[in-house]
PDB file of C-alpha atoms and ligand atoms in Angstrom:
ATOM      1  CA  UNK A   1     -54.538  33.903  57.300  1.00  0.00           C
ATOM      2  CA  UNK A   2     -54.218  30.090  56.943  1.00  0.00           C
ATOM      3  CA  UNK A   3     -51.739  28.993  59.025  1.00  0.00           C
ATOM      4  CA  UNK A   4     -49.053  26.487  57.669  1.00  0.00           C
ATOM      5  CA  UNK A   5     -47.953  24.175  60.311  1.00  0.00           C
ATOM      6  CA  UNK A   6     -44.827  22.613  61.367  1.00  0.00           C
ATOM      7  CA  UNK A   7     -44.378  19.514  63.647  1.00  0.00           C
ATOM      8  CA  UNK A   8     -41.105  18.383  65.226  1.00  0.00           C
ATOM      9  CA  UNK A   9     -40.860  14.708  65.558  1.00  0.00           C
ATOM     10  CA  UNK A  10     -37.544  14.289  68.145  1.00  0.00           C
ATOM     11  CA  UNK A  11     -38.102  10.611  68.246  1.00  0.00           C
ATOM     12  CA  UNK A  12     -36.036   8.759  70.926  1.00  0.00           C
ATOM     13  CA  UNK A  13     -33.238  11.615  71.179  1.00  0.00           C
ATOM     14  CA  UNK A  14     -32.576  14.561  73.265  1.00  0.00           C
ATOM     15  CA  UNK A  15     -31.519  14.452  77.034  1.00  0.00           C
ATOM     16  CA  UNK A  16     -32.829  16.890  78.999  1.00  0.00           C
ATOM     17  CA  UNK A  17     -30.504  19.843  78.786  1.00  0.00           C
ATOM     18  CA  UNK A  18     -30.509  19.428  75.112  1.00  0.00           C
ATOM     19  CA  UNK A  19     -34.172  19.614  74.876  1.00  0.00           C
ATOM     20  CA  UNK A  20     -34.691  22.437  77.160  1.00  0.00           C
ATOM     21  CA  UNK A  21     -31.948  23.934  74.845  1.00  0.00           C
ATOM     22  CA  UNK A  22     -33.361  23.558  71.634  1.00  0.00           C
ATOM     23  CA  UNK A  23     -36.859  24.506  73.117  1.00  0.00           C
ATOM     24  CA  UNK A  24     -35.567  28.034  74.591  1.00  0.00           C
ATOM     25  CA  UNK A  25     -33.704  28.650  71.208  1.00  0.00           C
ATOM     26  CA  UNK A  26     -36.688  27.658  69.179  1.00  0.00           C
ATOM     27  CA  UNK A  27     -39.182  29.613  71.157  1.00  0.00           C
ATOM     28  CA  UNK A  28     -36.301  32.873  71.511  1.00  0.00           C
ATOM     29  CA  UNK A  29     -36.192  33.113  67.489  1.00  0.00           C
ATOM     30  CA  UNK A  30     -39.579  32.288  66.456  1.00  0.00           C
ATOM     31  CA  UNK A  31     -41.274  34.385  68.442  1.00  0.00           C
ATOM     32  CA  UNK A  32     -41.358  36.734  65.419  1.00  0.00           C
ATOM     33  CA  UNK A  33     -43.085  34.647  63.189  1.00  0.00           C
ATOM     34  CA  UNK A  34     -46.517  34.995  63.876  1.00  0.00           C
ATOM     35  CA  UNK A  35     -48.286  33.022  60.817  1.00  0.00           C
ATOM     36  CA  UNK A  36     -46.968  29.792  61.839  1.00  0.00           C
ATOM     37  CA  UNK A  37     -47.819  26.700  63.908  1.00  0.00           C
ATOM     38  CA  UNK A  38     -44.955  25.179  65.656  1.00  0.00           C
ATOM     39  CA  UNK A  39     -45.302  21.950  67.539  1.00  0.00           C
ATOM     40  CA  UNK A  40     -42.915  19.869  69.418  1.00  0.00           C
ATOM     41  CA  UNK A  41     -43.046  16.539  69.934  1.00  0.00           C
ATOM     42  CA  UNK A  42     -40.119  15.206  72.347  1.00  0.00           C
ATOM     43  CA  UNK A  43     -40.048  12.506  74.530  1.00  0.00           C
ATOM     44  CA  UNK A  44     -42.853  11.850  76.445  1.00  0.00           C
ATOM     45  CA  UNK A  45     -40.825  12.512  80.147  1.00  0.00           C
ATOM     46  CA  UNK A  46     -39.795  15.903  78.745  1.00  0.00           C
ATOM     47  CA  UNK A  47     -43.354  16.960  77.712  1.00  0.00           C
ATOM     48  CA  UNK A  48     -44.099  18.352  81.259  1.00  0.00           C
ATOM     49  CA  UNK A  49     -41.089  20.361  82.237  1.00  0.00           C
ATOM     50  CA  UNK A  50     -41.199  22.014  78.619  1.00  0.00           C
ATOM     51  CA  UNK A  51     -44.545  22.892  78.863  1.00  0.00           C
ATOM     52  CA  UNK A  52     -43.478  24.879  81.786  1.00  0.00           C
ATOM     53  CA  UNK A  53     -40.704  26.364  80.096  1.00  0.00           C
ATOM     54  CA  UNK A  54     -42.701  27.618  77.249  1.00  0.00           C
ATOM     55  CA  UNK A  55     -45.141  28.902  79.381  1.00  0.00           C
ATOM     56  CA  UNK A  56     -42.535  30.839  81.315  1.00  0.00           C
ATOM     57  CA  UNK A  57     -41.726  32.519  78.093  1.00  0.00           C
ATOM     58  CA  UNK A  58     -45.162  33.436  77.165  1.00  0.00           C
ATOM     59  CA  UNK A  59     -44.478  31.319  74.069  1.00  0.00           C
ATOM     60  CA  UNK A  60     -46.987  30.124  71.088  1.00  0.00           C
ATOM     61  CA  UNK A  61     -44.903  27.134  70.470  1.00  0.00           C
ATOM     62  CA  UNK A  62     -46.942  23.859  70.924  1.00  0.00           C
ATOM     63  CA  UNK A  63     -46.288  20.667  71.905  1.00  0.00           C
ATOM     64  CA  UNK A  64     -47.195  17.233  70.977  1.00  0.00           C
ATOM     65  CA  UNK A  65     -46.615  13.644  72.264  1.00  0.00           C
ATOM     66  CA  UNK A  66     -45.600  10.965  69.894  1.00  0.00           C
ATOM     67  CA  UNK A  67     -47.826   8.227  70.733  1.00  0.00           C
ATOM     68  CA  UNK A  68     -50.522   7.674  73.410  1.00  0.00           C
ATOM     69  CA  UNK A  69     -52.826   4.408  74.354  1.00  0.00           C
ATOM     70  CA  UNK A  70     -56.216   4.080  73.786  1.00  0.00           C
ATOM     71  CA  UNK A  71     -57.527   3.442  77.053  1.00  0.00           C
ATOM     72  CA  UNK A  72     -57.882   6.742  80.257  1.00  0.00           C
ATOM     73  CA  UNK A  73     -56.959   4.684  82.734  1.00  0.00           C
ATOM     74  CA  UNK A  74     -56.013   0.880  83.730  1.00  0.00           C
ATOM     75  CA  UNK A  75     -53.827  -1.816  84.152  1.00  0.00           C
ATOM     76  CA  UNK A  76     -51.570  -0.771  81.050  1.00  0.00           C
ATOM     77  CA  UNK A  77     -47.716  -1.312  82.131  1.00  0.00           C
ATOM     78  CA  UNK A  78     -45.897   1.200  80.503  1.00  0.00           C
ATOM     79  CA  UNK A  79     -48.513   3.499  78.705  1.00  0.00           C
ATOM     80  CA  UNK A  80     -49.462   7.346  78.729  1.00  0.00           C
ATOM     81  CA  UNK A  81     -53.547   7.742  78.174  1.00  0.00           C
ATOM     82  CA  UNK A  82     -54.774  10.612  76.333  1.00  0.00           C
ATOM     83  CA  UNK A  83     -56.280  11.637  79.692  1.00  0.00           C
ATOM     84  CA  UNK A  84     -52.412  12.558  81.319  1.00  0.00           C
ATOM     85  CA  UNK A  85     -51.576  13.732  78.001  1.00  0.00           C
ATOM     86  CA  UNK A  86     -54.230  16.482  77.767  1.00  0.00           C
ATOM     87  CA  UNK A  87     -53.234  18.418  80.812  1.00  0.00           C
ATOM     88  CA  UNK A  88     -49.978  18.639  79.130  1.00  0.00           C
ATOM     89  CA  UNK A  89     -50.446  19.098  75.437  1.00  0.00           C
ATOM     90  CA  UNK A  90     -53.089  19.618  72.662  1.00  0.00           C
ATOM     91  CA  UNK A  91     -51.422  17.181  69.896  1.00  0.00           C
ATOM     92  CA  UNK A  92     -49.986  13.561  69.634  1.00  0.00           C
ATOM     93  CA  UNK A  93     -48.849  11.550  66.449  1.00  0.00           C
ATOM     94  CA  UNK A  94     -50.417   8.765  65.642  1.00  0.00           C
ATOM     95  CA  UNK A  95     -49.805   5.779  63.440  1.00  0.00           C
ATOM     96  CA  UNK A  96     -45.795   6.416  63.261  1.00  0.00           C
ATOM     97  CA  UNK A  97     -44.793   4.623  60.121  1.00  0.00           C
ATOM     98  CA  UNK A  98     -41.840   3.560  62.959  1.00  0.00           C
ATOM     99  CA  UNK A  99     -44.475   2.292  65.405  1.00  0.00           C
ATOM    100  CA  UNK A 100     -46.182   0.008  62.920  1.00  0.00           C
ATOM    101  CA  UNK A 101     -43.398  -1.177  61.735  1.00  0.00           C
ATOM    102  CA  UNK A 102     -41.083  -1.935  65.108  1.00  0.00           C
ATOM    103  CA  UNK A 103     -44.264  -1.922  67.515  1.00  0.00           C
ATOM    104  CA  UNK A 104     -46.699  -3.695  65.292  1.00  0.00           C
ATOM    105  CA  UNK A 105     -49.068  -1.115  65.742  1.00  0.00           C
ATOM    106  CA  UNK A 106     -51.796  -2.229  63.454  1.00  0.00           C
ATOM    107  CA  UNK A 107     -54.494  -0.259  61.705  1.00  0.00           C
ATOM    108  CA  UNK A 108     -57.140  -1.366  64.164  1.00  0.00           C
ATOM    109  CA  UNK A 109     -55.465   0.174  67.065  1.00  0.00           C
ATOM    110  CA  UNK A 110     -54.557   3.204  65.336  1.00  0.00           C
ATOM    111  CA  UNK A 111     -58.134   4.091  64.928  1.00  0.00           C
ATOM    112  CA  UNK A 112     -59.297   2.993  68.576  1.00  0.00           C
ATOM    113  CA  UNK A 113     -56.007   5.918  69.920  1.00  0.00           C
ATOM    114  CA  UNK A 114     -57.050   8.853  67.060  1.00  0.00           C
ATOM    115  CA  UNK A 115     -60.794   8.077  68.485  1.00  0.00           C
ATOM    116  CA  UNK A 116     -59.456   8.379  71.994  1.00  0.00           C
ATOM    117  CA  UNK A 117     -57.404  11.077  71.352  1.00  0.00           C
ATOM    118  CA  UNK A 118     -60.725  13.136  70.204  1.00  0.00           C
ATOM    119  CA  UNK A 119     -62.689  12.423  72.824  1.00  0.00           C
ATOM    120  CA  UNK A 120     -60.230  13.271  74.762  1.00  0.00           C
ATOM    121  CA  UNK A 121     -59.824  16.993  72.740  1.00  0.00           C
ATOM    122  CA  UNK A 122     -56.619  16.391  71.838  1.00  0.00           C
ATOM    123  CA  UNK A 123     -55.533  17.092  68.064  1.00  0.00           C
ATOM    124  CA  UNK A 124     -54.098  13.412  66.457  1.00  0.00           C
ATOM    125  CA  UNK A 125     -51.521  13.900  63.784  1.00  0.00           C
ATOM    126  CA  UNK A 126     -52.478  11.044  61.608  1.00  0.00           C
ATOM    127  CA  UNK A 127     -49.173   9.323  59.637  1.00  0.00           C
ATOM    128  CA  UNK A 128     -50.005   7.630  56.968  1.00  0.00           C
ATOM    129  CA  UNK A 129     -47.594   6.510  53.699  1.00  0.00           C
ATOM    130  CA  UNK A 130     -46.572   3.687  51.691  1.00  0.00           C
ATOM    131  CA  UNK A 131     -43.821   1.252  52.607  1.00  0.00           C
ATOM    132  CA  UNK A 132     -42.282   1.197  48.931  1.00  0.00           C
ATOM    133  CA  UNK A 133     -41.311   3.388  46.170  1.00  0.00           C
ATOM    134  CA  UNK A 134     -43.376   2.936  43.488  1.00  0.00           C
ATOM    135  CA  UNK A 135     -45.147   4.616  40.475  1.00  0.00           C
ATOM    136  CA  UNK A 136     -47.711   7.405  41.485  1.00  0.00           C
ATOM    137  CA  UNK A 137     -49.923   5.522  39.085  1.00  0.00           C
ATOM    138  CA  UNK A 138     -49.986   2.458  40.680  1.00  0.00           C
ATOM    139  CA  UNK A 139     -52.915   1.125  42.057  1.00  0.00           C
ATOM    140  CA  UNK A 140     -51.500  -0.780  45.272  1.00  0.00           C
ATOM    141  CA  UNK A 141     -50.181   2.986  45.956  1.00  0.00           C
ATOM    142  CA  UNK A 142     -53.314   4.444  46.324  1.00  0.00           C
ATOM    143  CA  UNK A 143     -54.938   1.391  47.880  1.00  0.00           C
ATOM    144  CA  UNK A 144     -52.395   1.330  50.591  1.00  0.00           C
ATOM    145  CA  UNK A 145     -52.713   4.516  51.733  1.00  0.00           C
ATOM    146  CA  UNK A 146     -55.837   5.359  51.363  1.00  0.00           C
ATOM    147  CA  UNK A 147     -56.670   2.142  53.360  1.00  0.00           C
ATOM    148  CA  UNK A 148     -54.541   3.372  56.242  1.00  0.00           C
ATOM    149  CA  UNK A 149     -56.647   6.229  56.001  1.00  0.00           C
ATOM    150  CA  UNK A 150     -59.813   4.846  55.648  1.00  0.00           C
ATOM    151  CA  UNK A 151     -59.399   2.528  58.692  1.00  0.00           C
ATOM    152  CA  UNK A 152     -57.551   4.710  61.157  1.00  0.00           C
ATOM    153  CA  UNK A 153     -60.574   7.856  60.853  1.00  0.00           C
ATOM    154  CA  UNK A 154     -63.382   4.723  60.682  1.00  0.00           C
ATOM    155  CA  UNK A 155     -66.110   6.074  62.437  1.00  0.00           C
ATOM    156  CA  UNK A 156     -64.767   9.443  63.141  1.00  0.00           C
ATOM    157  CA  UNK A 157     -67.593  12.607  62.792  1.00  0.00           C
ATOM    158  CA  UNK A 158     -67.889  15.380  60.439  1.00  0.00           C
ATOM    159  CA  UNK A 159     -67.294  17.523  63.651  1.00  0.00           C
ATOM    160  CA  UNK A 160     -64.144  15.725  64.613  1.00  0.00           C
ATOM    161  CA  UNK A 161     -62.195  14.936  61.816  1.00  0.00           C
ATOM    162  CA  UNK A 162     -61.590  18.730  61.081  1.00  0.00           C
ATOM    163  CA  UNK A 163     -59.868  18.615  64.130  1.00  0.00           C
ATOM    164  CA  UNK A 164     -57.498  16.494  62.538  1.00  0.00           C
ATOM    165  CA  UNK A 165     -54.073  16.919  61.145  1.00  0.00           C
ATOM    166  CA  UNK A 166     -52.801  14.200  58.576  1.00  0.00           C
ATOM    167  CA  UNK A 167     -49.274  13.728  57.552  1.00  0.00           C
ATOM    168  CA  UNK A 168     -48.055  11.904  54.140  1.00  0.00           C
ATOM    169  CA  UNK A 169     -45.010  10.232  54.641  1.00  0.00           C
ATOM    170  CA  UNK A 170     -43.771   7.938  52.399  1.00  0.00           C
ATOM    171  CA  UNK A 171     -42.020   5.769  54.713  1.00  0.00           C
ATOM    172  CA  UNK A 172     -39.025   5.069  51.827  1.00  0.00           C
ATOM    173  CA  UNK A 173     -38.596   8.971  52.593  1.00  0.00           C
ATOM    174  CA  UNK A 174     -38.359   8.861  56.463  1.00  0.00           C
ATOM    175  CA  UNK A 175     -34.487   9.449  57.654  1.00  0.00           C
ATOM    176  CA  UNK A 176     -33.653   8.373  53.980  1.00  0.00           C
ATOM    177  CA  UNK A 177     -31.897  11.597  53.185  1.00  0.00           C
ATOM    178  CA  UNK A 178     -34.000  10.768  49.942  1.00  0.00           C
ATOM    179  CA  UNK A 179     -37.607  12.921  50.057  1.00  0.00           C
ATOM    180  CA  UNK A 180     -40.180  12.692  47.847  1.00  0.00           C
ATOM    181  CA  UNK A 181     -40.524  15.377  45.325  1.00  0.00           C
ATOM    182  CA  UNK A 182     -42.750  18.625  45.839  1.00  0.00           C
ATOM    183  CA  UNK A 183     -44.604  17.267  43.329  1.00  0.00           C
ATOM    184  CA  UNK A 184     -45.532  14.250  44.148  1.00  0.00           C
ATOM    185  CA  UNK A 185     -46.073  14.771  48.013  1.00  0.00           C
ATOM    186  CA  UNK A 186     -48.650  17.661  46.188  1.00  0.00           C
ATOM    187  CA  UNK A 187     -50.211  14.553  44.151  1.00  0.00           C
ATOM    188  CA  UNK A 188     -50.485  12.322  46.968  1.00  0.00           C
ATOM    189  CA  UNK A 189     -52.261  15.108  49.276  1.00  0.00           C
ATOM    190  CA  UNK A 190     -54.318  16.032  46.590  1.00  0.00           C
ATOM    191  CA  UNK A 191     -55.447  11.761  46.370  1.00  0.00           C
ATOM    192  CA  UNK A 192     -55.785  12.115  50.358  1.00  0.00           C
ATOM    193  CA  UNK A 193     -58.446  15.042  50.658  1.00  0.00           C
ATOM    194  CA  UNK A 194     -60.103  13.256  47.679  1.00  0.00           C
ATOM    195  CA  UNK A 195     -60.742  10.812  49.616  1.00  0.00           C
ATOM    196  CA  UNK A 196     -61.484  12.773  52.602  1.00  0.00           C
ATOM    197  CA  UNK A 197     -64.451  14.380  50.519  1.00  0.00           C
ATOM    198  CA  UNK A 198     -65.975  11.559  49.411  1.00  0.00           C
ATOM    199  CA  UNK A 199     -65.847   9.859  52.787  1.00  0.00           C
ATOM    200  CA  UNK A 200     -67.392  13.140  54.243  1.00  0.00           C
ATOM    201  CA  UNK A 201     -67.809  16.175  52.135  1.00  0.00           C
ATOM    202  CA  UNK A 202     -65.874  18.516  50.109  1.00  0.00           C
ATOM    203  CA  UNK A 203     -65.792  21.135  52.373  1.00  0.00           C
ATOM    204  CA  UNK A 204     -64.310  19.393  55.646  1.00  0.00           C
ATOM    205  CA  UNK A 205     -61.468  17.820  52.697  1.00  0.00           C
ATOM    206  CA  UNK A 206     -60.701  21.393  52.155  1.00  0.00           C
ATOM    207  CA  UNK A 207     -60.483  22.497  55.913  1.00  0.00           C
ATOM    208  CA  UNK A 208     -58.266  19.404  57.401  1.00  0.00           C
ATOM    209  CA  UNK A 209     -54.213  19.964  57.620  1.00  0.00           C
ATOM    210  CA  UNK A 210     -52.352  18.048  55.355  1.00  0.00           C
ATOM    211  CA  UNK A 211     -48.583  17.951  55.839  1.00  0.00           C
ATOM    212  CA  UNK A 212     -45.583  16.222  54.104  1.00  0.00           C
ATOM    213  CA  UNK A 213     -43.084  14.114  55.879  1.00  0.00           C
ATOM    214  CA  UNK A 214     -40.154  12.229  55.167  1.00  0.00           C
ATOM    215  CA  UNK A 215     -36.448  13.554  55.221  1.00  0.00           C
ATOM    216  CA  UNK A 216     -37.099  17.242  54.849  1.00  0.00           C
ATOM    217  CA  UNK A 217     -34.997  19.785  55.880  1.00  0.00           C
ATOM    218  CA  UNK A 218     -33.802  23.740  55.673  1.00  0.00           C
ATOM    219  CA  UNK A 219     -32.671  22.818  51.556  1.00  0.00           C
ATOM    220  CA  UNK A 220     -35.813  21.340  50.224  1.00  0.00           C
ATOM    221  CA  UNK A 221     -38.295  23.095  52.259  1.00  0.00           C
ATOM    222  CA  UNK A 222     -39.377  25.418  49.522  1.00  0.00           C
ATOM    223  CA  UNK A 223     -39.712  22.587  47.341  1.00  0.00           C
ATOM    224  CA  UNK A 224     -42.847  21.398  49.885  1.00  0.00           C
ATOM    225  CA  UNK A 225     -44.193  24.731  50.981  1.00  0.00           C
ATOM    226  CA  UNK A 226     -44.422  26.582  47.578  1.00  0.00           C
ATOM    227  CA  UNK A 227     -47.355  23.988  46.825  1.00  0.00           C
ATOM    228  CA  UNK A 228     -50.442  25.209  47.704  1.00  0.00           C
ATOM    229  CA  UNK A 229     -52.063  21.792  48.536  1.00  0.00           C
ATOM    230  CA  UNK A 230     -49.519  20.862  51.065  1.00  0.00           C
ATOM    231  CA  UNK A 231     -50.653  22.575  54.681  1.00  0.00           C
ATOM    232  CA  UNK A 232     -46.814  22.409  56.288  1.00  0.00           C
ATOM    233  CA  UNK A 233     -44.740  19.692  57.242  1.00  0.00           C
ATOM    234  CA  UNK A 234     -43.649  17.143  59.778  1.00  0.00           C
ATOM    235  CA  UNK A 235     -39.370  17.065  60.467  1.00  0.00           C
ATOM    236  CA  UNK A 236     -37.267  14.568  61.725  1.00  0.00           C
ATOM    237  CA  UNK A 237     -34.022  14.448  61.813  1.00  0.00           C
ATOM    238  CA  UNK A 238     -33.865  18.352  61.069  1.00  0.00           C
ATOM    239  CA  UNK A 239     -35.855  18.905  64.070  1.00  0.00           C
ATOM    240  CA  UNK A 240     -33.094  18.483  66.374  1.00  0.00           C
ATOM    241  CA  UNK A 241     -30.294  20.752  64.553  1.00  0.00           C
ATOM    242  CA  UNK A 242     -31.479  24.031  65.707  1.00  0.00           C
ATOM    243  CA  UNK A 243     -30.135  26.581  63.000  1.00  0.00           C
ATOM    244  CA  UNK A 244     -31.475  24.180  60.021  1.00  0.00           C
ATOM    245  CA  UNK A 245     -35.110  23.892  61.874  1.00  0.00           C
ATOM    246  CA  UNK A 246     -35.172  27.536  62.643  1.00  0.00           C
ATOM    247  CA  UNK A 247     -33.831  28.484  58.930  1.00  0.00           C
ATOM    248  CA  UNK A 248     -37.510  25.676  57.795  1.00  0.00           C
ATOM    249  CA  UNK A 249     -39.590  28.099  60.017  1.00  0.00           C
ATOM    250  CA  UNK A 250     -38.618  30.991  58.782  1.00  0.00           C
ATOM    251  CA  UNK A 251     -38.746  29.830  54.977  1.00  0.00           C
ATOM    252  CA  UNK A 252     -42.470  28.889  56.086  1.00  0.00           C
ATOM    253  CA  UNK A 253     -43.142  32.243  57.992  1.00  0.00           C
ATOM    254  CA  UNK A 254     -42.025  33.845  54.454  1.00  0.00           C
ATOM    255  CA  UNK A 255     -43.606  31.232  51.819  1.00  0.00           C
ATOM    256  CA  UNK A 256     -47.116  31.362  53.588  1.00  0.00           C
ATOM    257  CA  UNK A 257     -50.214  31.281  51.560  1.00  0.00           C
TER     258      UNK A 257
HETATM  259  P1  LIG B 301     -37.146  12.583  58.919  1.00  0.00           P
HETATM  260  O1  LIG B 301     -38.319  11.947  59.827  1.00  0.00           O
HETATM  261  O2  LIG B 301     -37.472  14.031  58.750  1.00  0.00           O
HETATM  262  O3  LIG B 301     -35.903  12.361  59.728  1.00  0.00           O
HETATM  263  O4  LIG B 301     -37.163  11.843  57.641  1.00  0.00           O
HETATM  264  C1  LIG B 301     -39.638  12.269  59.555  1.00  0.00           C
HETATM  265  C2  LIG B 301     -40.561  11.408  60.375  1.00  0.00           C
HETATM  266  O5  LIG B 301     -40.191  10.350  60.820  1.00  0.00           O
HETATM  267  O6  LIG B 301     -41.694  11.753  60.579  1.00  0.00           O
END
């Protein structure tokens, strides 16, 4: 079965008992749900300590960091390399719409981590979205996501970009309490793998993850999951209540494809 996939961006929150709360909880009532991916992505300090937590509990839950630097090793004050992060986890998020926009990440650099990150055999969750609502039709839509896009996998193999994950978040979505509809999240990752199979083939479109992003949570889920385009999707701000993430797994476990 095709696995839908859901990642848990905690941002800067959680304290430690809090996270090794919501991780037991999480891991306790989803053990059930087999046809799911779920991957957590808390602060970088509480990466290693969960991972040992989960593994305790013989658990399939994941985890992810939510940035990493491009470099293994080096004089780099204040940065994790995808080297440390790899004994840890298997994922990290790239391209935050949060770190371009308060950390000036730029496109450049967000292709030299997500080409790290592979060669490292780590999994990058790729963000990508627009800054402003506009029409679906628009031109400058299209062009500025799909140049996000375009830059950040630049030089990226057939063999490694399957490995992959990309999530569409329109950043006027993110924390907004305002999503984007099913439908047009389904348009936009439909524009995405286009792209994807032109850049390398139709095939490798089909097989990459694409997720949706941007203020979802246990009310709208269905609204995102019941299209079949759209591979599972990436939760803020409901990632930390634990009855309204658990309630978004288990409408995923049920809705899969
Ligand atoms: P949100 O965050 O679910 O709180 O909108 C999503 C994200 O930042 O990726």
């Amino acid at each position: 079965m095709d696995q839908r996939i859901i990642i848990a961006n905690w941002k800067m929150n959680t304290g430690f008992s809090e996270a090794l709360g919501l991780t037991k909880k999480i891991a306790q009532e989803t053990k059930k749900l087999k046809n799911i991916n779920i991957v957590l992505c808390p602060p970088f300090i509480w990466l290693y300590p969960l991972s040992k937590i989960l593994k305790k509990l013989n658990s399939r839950i994941e985890l992810g960091g939510q940035n990493v630097y491009f470099e293994n090793k080096g004089n780099f004050t204040g940065e994790i390399s995808p080297l440390m992060l790899k004994r840890i986890c298997r994922y990290v998020i790239i391209g935050h719409s949060e770190r371009r926009r308060f950390l000036a990440e730029t496109d450049e650099m967000i292709n030299k981590k997500f080409q790290a990150v592979l060669k490292n055999g780590l999994r990058p969750i790729l963000c990508v979205g627009e800054f402003e609502k506009t029409e679906i039709s628009e031109n400058h839509l299209y062009g500025s996501v799909f140049q996000q896009l375009g830059r950040a996998i630049k030089g990226v193999t057939k063999e490694n970009i399957k490995k992959a994950i990309i999530a569409y978040e329109p950043v006027w979505a993110i924390g907004t309490g305002k999503p984007a509809t099913g439908k047009y999240a389904a348009e936009m990752i439909v524009s995405l793998r286009d792209r994807l199979s032109i850049i390398y083939n139709r095939k490798i479109a089909r097989e990459i993850k694409i997720l949706y992003g941007g203020s979802v949570d246990a009310g709208n889920i269905l609204e995102f999951i019941r299209q079949p385009g759209i591979d599972g999707v990436l939760a803020g701000g409901a990632s930390l209540k634990v009855k309204e993430f658990l309630k978004i797994c288990e409408m995923v476990g049920k809705n899969n494809k």
